[in-house]
């Protein structure tokens, strides 16, 4: 069996998808150690995984105002630039120190990281220890067939499209994100490493790139690295002590059920929830809102339309089988799980990776991209009516559901990791 050291960006949406895979590896007899901040220690230890204490890594803030003045108002490329430079890159040397501390006695055979954990690549280059990636966002790797990540443009593999892609890639690297790339190379030199290529291609040097999606949702690439493997969505961790709310039986009355969520990060203000409730107040649907843990009172949800039910949290394994359509800000994991249940989507997101998620929803034909974090209620109403009444959305979502069903993320993830560390495959 192998010794596997786990390191992820300390954000909820990066930690949670790794937990089921970590448990599956431990169940196979591998020794698993997770280097994570104290914020996430209870969550990881509750899964039975040993935690290595961190002294240097910082939790990443979801408030960009802590990084730059006015950062909380940024969207799109500007927001992504701040996230990369002041969040991911600046934290990498700190997290690298903690990885070395954890590895001193553990001697890992493999470092398993999420897409954004730059410290894993730095550690691998310094020590020669291979690293594997569990992707948590739409694929960031450059390709001759796609525009650069962050522009939320559809793929184009034609001759003219590839010219477009090359030109945009040069523009992104040398103009739009020039400062970010310089900061990345300065950070590398600060830990004794040479300059490297484009930041977003850092995962290309991974021995393994696990993509928890399916080919029909991700843009096709004729130059996809051999290290990339689609494994389907990582299942949400089970919740043993959850009790259904009193209204739960209303899910079975025959009315369409529209689930509304802003995820677990960008939920401090009801910028999507509020206009959605206004949009659907008079519609013949049951609207089920999850605040992602936020206090409904703090979001102004004490008084809601008669067709709305609000909860802080509902396990997706319990809820999604009853959902007809979903309005979401485009969290990658939630979208994958929704599509694995054949649910068409209305997506409204403008920060982090959400524009790229929304673009893939539209490109794959499973929903509507509203291209705004706070769309007008009329636009939401029209979009929800569209995904509920136009057969093409439900039909395409069901096609993807069938494709998702062909994948077992945990079994495939363990199989690929064991191949990398030299463990014989399961019979």
Short mmCIF file of C-alpha atoms in Angstrom, two decimals:
data_model
loop_
_atom_site.label_atom_id
_atom_site.label_comp_id
_atom_site.label_asym_id
_atom_site.label_seq_id
_atom_site.Cartn_x
_atom_site.Cartn_y
_atom_site.Cartn_z
CA UNK A 1 0.00 0.00 0.00
CA UNK A 2 1.04 3.61 -0.56
CA UNK A 3 1.49 6.73 1.57
CA UNK A 4 -0.61 9.53 0.13
CA UNK A 5 -0.30 13.15 1.28
CA UNK A 6 -3.31 15.32 0.46
CA UNK A 7 -3.13 19.08 -0.02
CA UNK A 8 -5.90 21.34 -1.26
CA UNK A 9 -6.66 25.04 -1.47
CA UNK A 10 -8.33 25.83 1.89
CA UNK A 11 -11.77 26.69 0.51
CA UNK A 12 -14.92 24.65 1.17
CA UNK A 13 -15.54 23.88 -2.50
CA UNK A 14 -12.00 22.50 -2.86
CA UNK A 15 -11.96 20.48 0.37
CA UNK A 16 -15.35 18.76 0.13
CA UNK A 17 -14.88 16.93 -3.21
CA UNK A 18 -11.63 15.39 -1.96
CA UNK A 19 -13.15 13.80 1.16
CA UNK A 20 -14.94 10.85 -0.51
CA UNK A 21 -11.83 10.03 -2.54
CA UNK A 22 -9.63 10.23 0.57
CA UNK A 23 -12.00 7.85 2.37
CA UNK A 24 -11.98 5.45 -0.57
CA UNK A 25 -8.18 5.39 -0.61
CA UNK A 26 -8.04 4.80 3.15
CA UNK A 27 -10.60 1.99 2.82
CA UNK A 28 -8.26 0.31 0.33
CA UNK A 29 -5.55 0.26 3.00
CA UNK A 30 -3.50 3.24 1.87
CA UNK A 31 -2.00 5.48 4.54
CA UNK A 32 -3.58 8.89 4.00
CA UNK A 33 -2.40 12.11 5.65
CA UNK A 34 -4.11 15.44 4.92
CA UNK A 35 -2.33 18.76 5.38
CA UNK A 36 -5.14 21.25 6.01
CA UNK A 37 -5.89 24.33 8.09
CA UNK A 38 -7.65 24.14 11.45
CA UNK A 39 -10.86 25.43 9.89
CA UNK A 40 -11.33 22.16 8.02
CA UNK A 41 -9.82 19.78 10.59
CA UNK A 42 -13.21 18.71 12.05
CA UNK A 43 -14.64 17.99 8.61
CA UNK A 44 -11.64 15.90 7.54
CA UNK A 45 -11.24 14.06 10.84
CA UNK A 46 -14.97 13.24 10.87
CA UNK A 47 -14.27 11.33 7.66
CA UNK A 48 -11.65 9.27 9.48
CA UNK A 49 -8.64 10.91 7.81
CA UNK A 50 -5.55 11.88 9.80
CA UNK A 51 -4.78 15.61 9.70
CA UNK A 52 -1.28 17.10 9.67
CA UNK A 53 -1.15 20.36 11.60
CA UNK A 54 -0.44 23.42 9.46
CA UNK A 55 1.48 26.41 10.77
CA UNK A 56 1.77 28.59 7.68
CA UNK A 57 -1.13 27.96 5.27
CA UNK A 58 -3.91 30.52 5.40
CA UNK A 59 -7.59 30.00 4.72
CA UNK A 60 -8.53 31.88 1.57
CA UNK A 61 -11.04 34.67 1.95
CA UNK A 62 -14.12 34.89 -0.25
CA UNK A 63 -14.05 38.67 0.25
CA UNK A 64 -11.65 40.11 -2.32
CA UNK A 65 -11.82 43.40 -0.42
CA UNK A 66 -9.33 41.82 2.00
CA UNK A 67 -6.83 41.58 -0.86
CA UNK A 68 -7.36 44.80 -2.80
CA UNK A 69 -9.46 47.95 -2.21
CA UNK A 70 -12.87 47.50 -3.81
CA UNK A 71 -12.16 43.83 -4.50
CA UNK A 72 -15.57 42.76 -3.24
CA UNK A 73 -17.16 44.45 -6.26
CA UNK A 74 -15.02 42.72 -8.87
CA UNK A 75 -16.40 40.18 -11.34
CA UNK A 76 -15.15 38.16 -14.29
CA UNK A 77 -11.52 38.49 -15.35
CA UNK A 78 -10.75 41.17 -12.74
CA UNK A 79 -11.98 38.93 -9.94
CA UNK A 80 -10.09 35.92 -11.29
CA UNK A 81 -6.89 37.96 -11.46
CA UNK A 82 -7.16 38.89 -7.79
CA UNK A 83 -7.99 35.31 -6.78
CA UNK A 84 -4.97 33.93 -8.59
CA UNK A 85 -2.41 36.48 -7.47
CA UNK A 86 -3.41 37.30 -3.91
CA UNK A 87 -5.07 34.00 -3.04
CA UNK A 88 -3.63 31.00 -4.80
CA UNK A 89 -0.10 32.19 -5.64
CA UNK A 90 0.58 34.06 -2.39
CA UNK A 91 -0.52 31.07 -0.33
CA UNK A 92 1.60 28.56 -2.27
CA UNK A 93 4.93 29.15 -0.44
CA UNK A 94 3.15 29.01 2.91
CA UNK A 95 1.42 25.77 2.02
CA UNK A 96 4.69 24.41 0.62
CA UNK A 97 6.34 24.83 4.04
CA UNK A 98 3.53 22.88 5.65
CA UNK A 99 3.83 20.12 3.06
CA UNK A 100 7.54 19.74 3.82
CA UNK A 101 6.75 19.58 7.54
CA UNK A 102 4.11 16.92 6.97
CA UNK A 103 6.35 14.91 4.66
CA UNK A 104 9.36 14.91 6.98
CA UNK A 105 8.18 11.83 8.87
CA UNK A 106 5.48 10.62 6.48
CA UNK A 107 7.62 10.21 3.33
CA UNK A 108 4.74 10.25 0.81
CA UNK A 109 4.71 8.19 -2.35
CA UNK A 110 2.26 10.64 -3.92
CA UNK A 111 0.81 14.08 -3.25
CA UNK A 112 -2.88 14.31 -4.13
CA UNK A 113 -4.08 17.88 -4.67
CA UNK A 114 -6.89 19.90 -6.19
CA UNK A 115 -6.45 21.93 -9.36
CA UNK A 116 -5.57 25.18 -7.61
CA UNK A 117 -3.02 23.84 -5.13
CA UNK A 118 0.15 25.28 -6.63
CA UNK A 119 2.14 24.14 -3.61
CA UNK A 120 1.73 20.53 -4.75
CA UNK A 121 3.58 21.24 -7.99
CA UNK A 122 6.29 23.19 -6.17
CA UNK A 123 6.73 20.33 -3.70
CA UNK A 124 6.89 17.80 -6.52
CA UNK A 125 9.57 19.78 -8.35
CA UNK A 126 11.63 20.20 -5.20
CA UNK A 127 11.42 16.59 -4.00
CA UNK A 128 10.72 14.50 -7.08
CA UNK A 129 7.55 13.15 -5.47
CA UNK A 130 4.85 12.71 -8.11
CA UNK A 131 1.59 14.58 -7.69
CA UNK A 132 -1.93 13.89 -8.87
CA UNK A 133 -4.77 16.36 -9.36
CA UNK A 134 -8.46 16.06 -8.63
CA UNK A 135 -10.04 18.80 -10.71
CA UNK A 136 -12.64 21.01 -9.00
CA UNK A 137 -13.34 23.51 -11.81
CA UNK A 138 -13.89 23.37 -15.58
CA UNK A 139 -10.68 22.26 -17.24
CA UNK A 140 -8.09 25.05 -17.11
CA UNK A 141 -5.47 23.44 -19.37
CA UNK A 142 -4.63 25.30 -22.55
CA UNK A 143 -5.52 23.72 -25.87
CA UNK A 144 -5.27 24.66 -29.52
CA UNK A 145 -9.01 23.93 -29.71
CA UNK A 146 -10.24 26.25 -26.95
CA UNK A 147 -10.03 29.85 -25.86
CA UNK A 148 -8.08 30.51 -22.66
CA UNK A 149 -9.77 29.71 -19.37
CA UNK A 150 -11.52 32.73 -17.91
CA UNK A 151 -12.93 34.19 -21.13
CA UNK A 152 -15.99 31.88 -21.07
CA UNK A 153 -15.94 31.46 -24.84
CA UNK A 154 -17.13 28.30 -26.62
CA UNK A 155 -14.51 26.04 -28.20
CA UNK A 156 -13.52 26.37 -31.84
CA UNK A 157 -11.24 23.79 -33.46
CA UNK A 158 -11.51 25.12 -37.01
CA UNK A 159 -8.47 26.63 -38.72
CA UNK A 160 -9.72 30.14 -38.00
CA UNK A 161 -10.75 29.08 -34.50
CA UNK A 162 -7.26 27.89 -33.70
CA UNK A 163 -5.87 31.20 -34.92
CA UNK A 164 -8.33 32.91 -32.58
CA UNK A 165 -7.32 30.65 -29.72
CA UNK A 166 -3.60 31.29 -30.20
CA UNK A 167 -4.13 35.02 -30.38
CA UNK A 168 -6.29 35.09 -27.28
CA UNK A 169 -3.82 32.90 -25.41
CA UNK A 170 -0.99 35.32 -26.19
CA UNK A 171 -3.16 38.23 -25.11
CA UNK A 172 -4.14 36.57 -21.85
CA UNK A 173 -0.60 35.52 -20.93
CA UNK A 174 1.24 38.68 -21.99
CA UNK A 175 -1.34 41.41 -21.38
CA UNK A 176 -4.40 40.51 -19.30
CA UNK A 177 -2.61 38.25 -16.81
CA UNK A 178 0.92 39.50 -17.34
CA UNK A 179 1.22 40.63 -13.74
CA UNK A 180 -0.16 37.34 -12.46
CA UNK A 181 2.35 35.33 -14.51
CA UNK A 182 5.22 37.54 -13.32
CA UNK A 183 4.08 37.04 -9.74
CA UNK A 184 3.96 33.27 -10.25
CA UNK A 185 7.52 33.18 -11.57
CA UNK A 186 8.74 35.48 -8.82
CA UNK A 187 7.15 33.14 -6.29
CA UNK A 188 8.85 30.15 -7.91
CA UNK A 189 12.23 31.86 -7.79
CA UNK A 190 11.61 32.62 -4.13
CA UNK A 191 11.50 28.89 -3.38
CA UNK A 192 14.54 28.08 -5.50
CA UNK A 193 12.84 27.06 -8.76
CA UNK A 194 13.20 28.42 -12.28
CA UNK A 195 10.53 30.31 -14.19
CA UNK A 196 7.85 28.16 -15.74
CA UNK A 197 5.27 28.37 -18.48
CA UNK A 198 1.71 29.64 -18.21
CA UNK A 199 0.28 29.41 -14.69
CA UNK A 200 -2.92 27.64 -15.75
CA UNK A 201 -0.85 24.80 -17.19
CA UNK A 202 0.71 23.99 -13.81
CA UNK A 203 -1.43 20.80 -13.56
CA UNK A 204 -0.02 19.55 -16.88
CA UNK A 205 3.07 18.31 -15.05
CA UNK A 206 0.93 16.14 -12.78
CA UNK A 207 1.34 12.40 -13.15
CA UNK A 208 -2.45 12.12 -13.09
CA UNK A 209 -5.32 14.57 -13.73
CA UNK A 210 -8.68 13.24 -12.56
CA UNK A 211 -11.56 15.15 -14.12
CA UNK A 212 -14.83 14.57 -12.21
CA UNK A 213 -17.06 15.15 -15.20
CA UNK A 214 -17.89 13.54 -18.54
CA UNK A 215 -16.70 14.26 -22.09
CA UNK A 216 -20.10 15.62 -23.16
CA UNK A 217 -19.91 18.45 -20.62
CA UNK A 218 -16.27 19.42 -21.13
CA UNK A 219 -14.95 21.09 -24.27
CA UNK A 220 -13.33 18.57 -26.64
CA UNK A 221 -9.57 18.84 -27.04
CA UNK A 222 -7.60 17.01 -29.70
CA UNK A 223 -4.41 17.67 -27.70
CA UNK A 224 -5.66 16.45 -24.31
CA UNK A 225 -2.72 15.16 -22.22
CA UNK A 226 -2.63 11.40 -21.61
CA UNK A 227 -2.64 12.10 -17.88
CA UNK A 228 -6.26 13.34 -18.03
CA UNK A 229 -9.00 10.85 -17.18
CA UNK A 230 -12.73 11.50 -16.90
CA UNK A 231 -14.19 9.80 -13.83
CA UNK A 232 -17.68 11.28 -13.46
CA UNK A 233 -18.88 13.35 -10.48
CA UNK A 234 -17.57 12.67 -7.00
CA UNK A 235 -20.63 11.82 -4.88
CA UNK A 236 -21.60 14.18 -2.09
CA UNK A 237 -20.61 12.87 1.35
CA UNK A 238 -23.55 11.15 3.08
CA UNK A 239 -25.28 12.92 5.96
CA UNK A 240 -26.23 10.43 8.65
CA UNK A 241 -28.18 12.60 11.07
CA UNK A 242 -30.27 14.69 8.67
CA UNK A 243 -34.03 14.83 9.21
CA UNK A 244 -36.33 15.91 6.36
CA UNK A 245 -38.23 19.15 7.05
CA UNK A 246 -41.97 19.10 7.72
CA UNK A 247 -42.81 20.22 4.15
CA UNK A 248 -40.85 17.38 2.47
CA UNK A 249 -43.99 15.56 1.31
CA UNK A 250 -44.75 18.53 -0.97
CA UNK A 251 -42.01 17.27 -3.28
CA UNK A 252 -44.34 14.46 -4.31
CA UNK A 253 -47.47 16.43 -5.27
CA UNK A 254 -46.71 16.56 -8.99
CA UNK A 255 -45.78 20.25 -9.21
CA UNK A 256 -42.46 21.00 -10.89
CA UNK A 257 -39.76 21.48 -8.26
CA UNK A 258 -37.26 24.28 -8.88
CA UNK A 259 -34.18 24.19 -6.67
CA UNK A 260 -32.38 27.51 -6.07
CA UNK A 261 -28.85 27.76 -4.69
CA UNK A 262 -25.97 30.22 -4.48
CA UNK A 263 -23.61 27.53 -3.20
CA UNK A 264 -21.57 27.65 -0.01
CA UNK A 265 -19.23 30.54 -0.81
CA UNK A 266 -20.91 33.41 -2.67
CA UNK A 267 -23.98 33.44 -0.46
CA UNK A 268 -23.53 36.45 1.81
CA UNK A 269 -26.14 38.39 -0.18
CA UNK A 270 -29.25 36.91 -1.88
CA UNK A 271 -28.26 38.35 -5.27
CA UNK A 272 -29.58 35.30 -7.12
CA UNK A 273 -32.04 33.94 -4.57
CA UNK A 274 -34.02 37.18 -4.18
CA UNK A 275 -34.73 37.84 -7.87
CA UNK A 276 -35.51 34.15 -8.40
CA UNK A 277 -38.14 34.17 -5.67
CA UNK A 278 -39.65 37.29 -7.18
CA UNK A 279 -39.58 35.72 -10.64
CA UNK A 280 -41.30 32.50 -9.58
CA UNK A 281 -43.75 33.80 -6.96
CA UNK A 282 -46.76 33.41 -9.25
CA UNK A 283 -45.56 30.36 -11.14
CA UNK A 284 -47.10 26.92 -10.60
CA UNK A 285 -43.90 25.46 -9.15
CA UNK A 286 -42.52 24.54 -5.75
CA UNK A 287 -39.37 26.59 -5.15
CA UNK A 288 -36.86 24.92 -2.81
CA UNK A 289 -34.06 27.19 -1.61
CA UNK A 290 -30.82 26.10 0.03
CA UNK A 291 -28.83 28.94 1.58
CA UNK A 292 -25.61 26.92 1.71
CA UNK A 293 -25.44 27.26 5.48
CA UNK A 294 -26.20 30.98 5.61
CA UNK A 295 -28.83 32.22 8.05
CA UNK A 296 -32.10 32.73 6.11
CA UNK A 297 -32.97 35.69 8.35
CA UNK A 298 -29.69 37.40 7.47
CA UNK A 299 -30.62 37.00 3.81
CA UNK A 300 -34.05 38.54 4.32
CA UNK A 301 -35.84 35.23 3.79
CA UNK A 302 -38.10 35.26 6.82
CA UNK A 303 -41.08 36.16 4.65
CA UNK A 304 -41.16 34.46 1.27
CA UNK A 305 -43.82 33.73 -1.38
CA UNK A 306 -46.30 30.94 -0.58
CA UNK A 307 -44.68 28.51 -3.03
CA UNK A 308 -41.19 28.80 -1.49
CA UNK A 309 -39.50 26.54 1.07
CA UNK A 310 -36.16 27.63 2.57
CA UNK A 311 -33.56 25.52 4.39
CA UNK A 312 -29.94 26.12 5.31
CA UNK A 313 -28.91 22.73 4.00
CA UNK A 314 -30.42 19.72 2.24
CA UNK A 315 -28.39 16.65 1.22
CA UNK A 316 -28.29 16.49 -2.56
CA UNK A 317 -28.59 12.71 -2.44
CA UNK A 318 -32.04 13.24 -0.90
CA UNK A 319 -33.17 16.36 -2.79
CA UNK A 320 -31.97 16.07 -6.37
CA UNK A 321 -34.01 12.98 -7.33
CA UNK A 322 -37.12 15.16 -6.89
CA UNK A 323 -35.89 18.33 -8.66
CA UNK A 324 -37.28 19.29 -12.08
CA UNK A 325 -35.00 22.30 -12.75
CA UNK A 326 -32.23 24.09 -10.91
CA UNK A 327 -31.30 27.77 -10.66
CA UNK A 328 -27.69 28.08 -9.58
CA UNK A 329 -24.76 30.47 -9.49
CA UNK A 330 -22.70 27.80 -11.23
CA UNK A 331 -20.75 25.92 -8.57
CA UNK A 332 -18.90 23.20 -10.47
CA UNK A 333 -19.60 20.30 -8.12
CA UNK A 334 -23.29 21.12 -7.73
CA UNK A 335 -23.75 21.39 -11.48
CA UNK A 336 -22.11 17.99 -12.01
CA UNK A 337 -24.38 16.37 -9.44
CA UNK A 338 -27.48 18.05 -10.90
CA UNK A 339 -26.66 16.83 -14.39
CA UNK A 340 -25.98 13.33 -13.09
CA UNK A 341 -29.66 13.40 -12.08
CA UNK A 342 -30.75 14.74 -15.49
CA UNK A 343 -31.75 18.18 -14.20
CA UNK A 344 -31.72 21.09 -16.69
CA UNK A 345 -30.15 24.29 -15.40
CA UNK A 346 -30.45 28.05 -15.29
CA UNK A 347 -27.03 29.46 -14.40
CA UNK A 348 -26.14 32.97 -13.21
CA UNK A 349 -22.55 33.43 -12.06
CA UNK A 350 -19.87 36.06 -12.61
CA UNK A 351 -16.97 35.22 -10.29
CA UNK A 352 -14.35 32.49 -9.82
CA UNK A 353 -14.87 29.70 -12.36
CA UNK A 354 -18.62 30.22 -12.59
CA UNK A 355 -18.71 31.97 -16.00
CA UNK A 356 -16.84 28.99 -17.44
CA UNK A 357 -19.32 26.58 -15.84
CA UNK A 358 -22.24 28.58 -17.20
CA UNK A 359 -20.68 28.64 -20.67
CA UNK A 360 -20.40 24.85 -20.68
CA UNK A 361 -24.01 24.50 -19.56
CA UNK A 362 -25.13 26.50 -22.59
CA UNK A 363 -22.65 24.79 -24.96
CA UNK A 364 -23.71 21.30 -23.91
CA UNK A 365 -27.38 22.19 -24.35
CA UNK A 366 -28.51 21.38 -20.81
CA UNK A 367 -29.60 24.85 -19.76
CA UNK A 368 -29.56 28.62 -20.03
CA UNK A 369 -26.63 30.92 -19.23
CA UNK A 370 -27.90 34.27 -17.90
CA UNK A 371 -24.38 35.77 -17.92
CA UNK A 372 -24.98 37.75 -14.72
CA UNK A 373 -24.64 37.15 -10.99
CA UNK A 374 -27.79 39.18 -10.25
CA UNK A 375 -30.15 38.86 -13.23
CA UNK A 376 -33.49 40.65 -13.44
CA UNK A 377 -36.49 38.56 -12.30
CA UNK A 378 -38.02 38.69 -15.78
CA UNK A 379 -34.94 37.04 -17.28
CA UNK A 380 -35.02 34.32 -14.64
CA UNK A 381 -38.73 33.70 -15.18
CA UNK A 382 -38.26 33.36 -18.94
CA UNK A 383 -35.25 31.05 -18.49
CA UNK A 384 -37.01 28.79 -15.97
CA UNK A 385 -40.08 28.58 -18.19
CA UNK A 386 -37.80 27.65 -21.08
CA UNK A 387 -36.04 24.76 -19.32
CA UNK A 388 -39.38 23.50 -17.96
CA UNK A 389 -41.37 23.67 -21.19
CA UNK A 390 -38.91 23.29 -24.09
CA UNK A 391 -38.29 19.53 -24.47
CA UNK A 392 -34.75 19.99 -25.82
CA UNK A 393 -33.35 20.93 -22.40
CA UNK A 394 -34.81 17.97 -20.50
CA UNK A 395 -33.94 15.60 -23.35
CA UNK A 396 -30.32 16.73 -23.44
CA UNK A 397 -30.06 16.59 -19.65
CA UNK A 398 -31.29 13.00 -19.75
CA UNK A 399 -28.70 12.15 -22.39
CA UNK A 400 -25.97 13.44 -20.12
CA UNK A 401 -27.49 11.63 -17.16
CA UNK A 402 -27.09 8.34 -19.02
CA UNK A 403 -23.46 9.18 -19.75
CA UNK A 404 -22.77 10.12 -16.12
CA UNK A 405 -24.20 6.75 -15.06
CA UNK A 406 -21.37 5.01 -16.93
CA UNK A 407 -18.79 6.40 -14.49
CA UNK A 408 -17.96 5.49 -10.89
CA UNK A 409 -15.78 8.37 -9.73
CA UNK A 410 -14.40 6.76 -6.58
CA UNK A 411 -13.61 3.39 -8.14
CA UNK A 412 -11.98 5.03 -11.16
CA UNK A 413 -10.12 7.57 -9.03
CA UNK A 414 -8.66 4.87 -6.80
CA UNK A 415 -7.79 2.72 -9.82
CA UNK A 416 -5.87 5.51 -11.56
CA UNK A 417 -4.07 6.57 -8.38
CA UNK A 418 -3.03 3.01 -7.62
CA UNK A 419 -1.64 2.67 -11.12
CA UNK A 420 0.54 5.73 -10.49
CA UNK A 421 1.87 4.46 -7.16
CA UNK A 422 2.39 0.92 -8.48
CA UNK A 423 -0.34 -0.93 -6.59
CA UNK A 424 -1.96 -3.87 -8.44
CA UNK A 425 -5.46 -3.11 -9.76
CA UNK A 426 -8.60 -4.48 -8.14
CA UNK A 427 -9.93 -7.74 -9.59
#
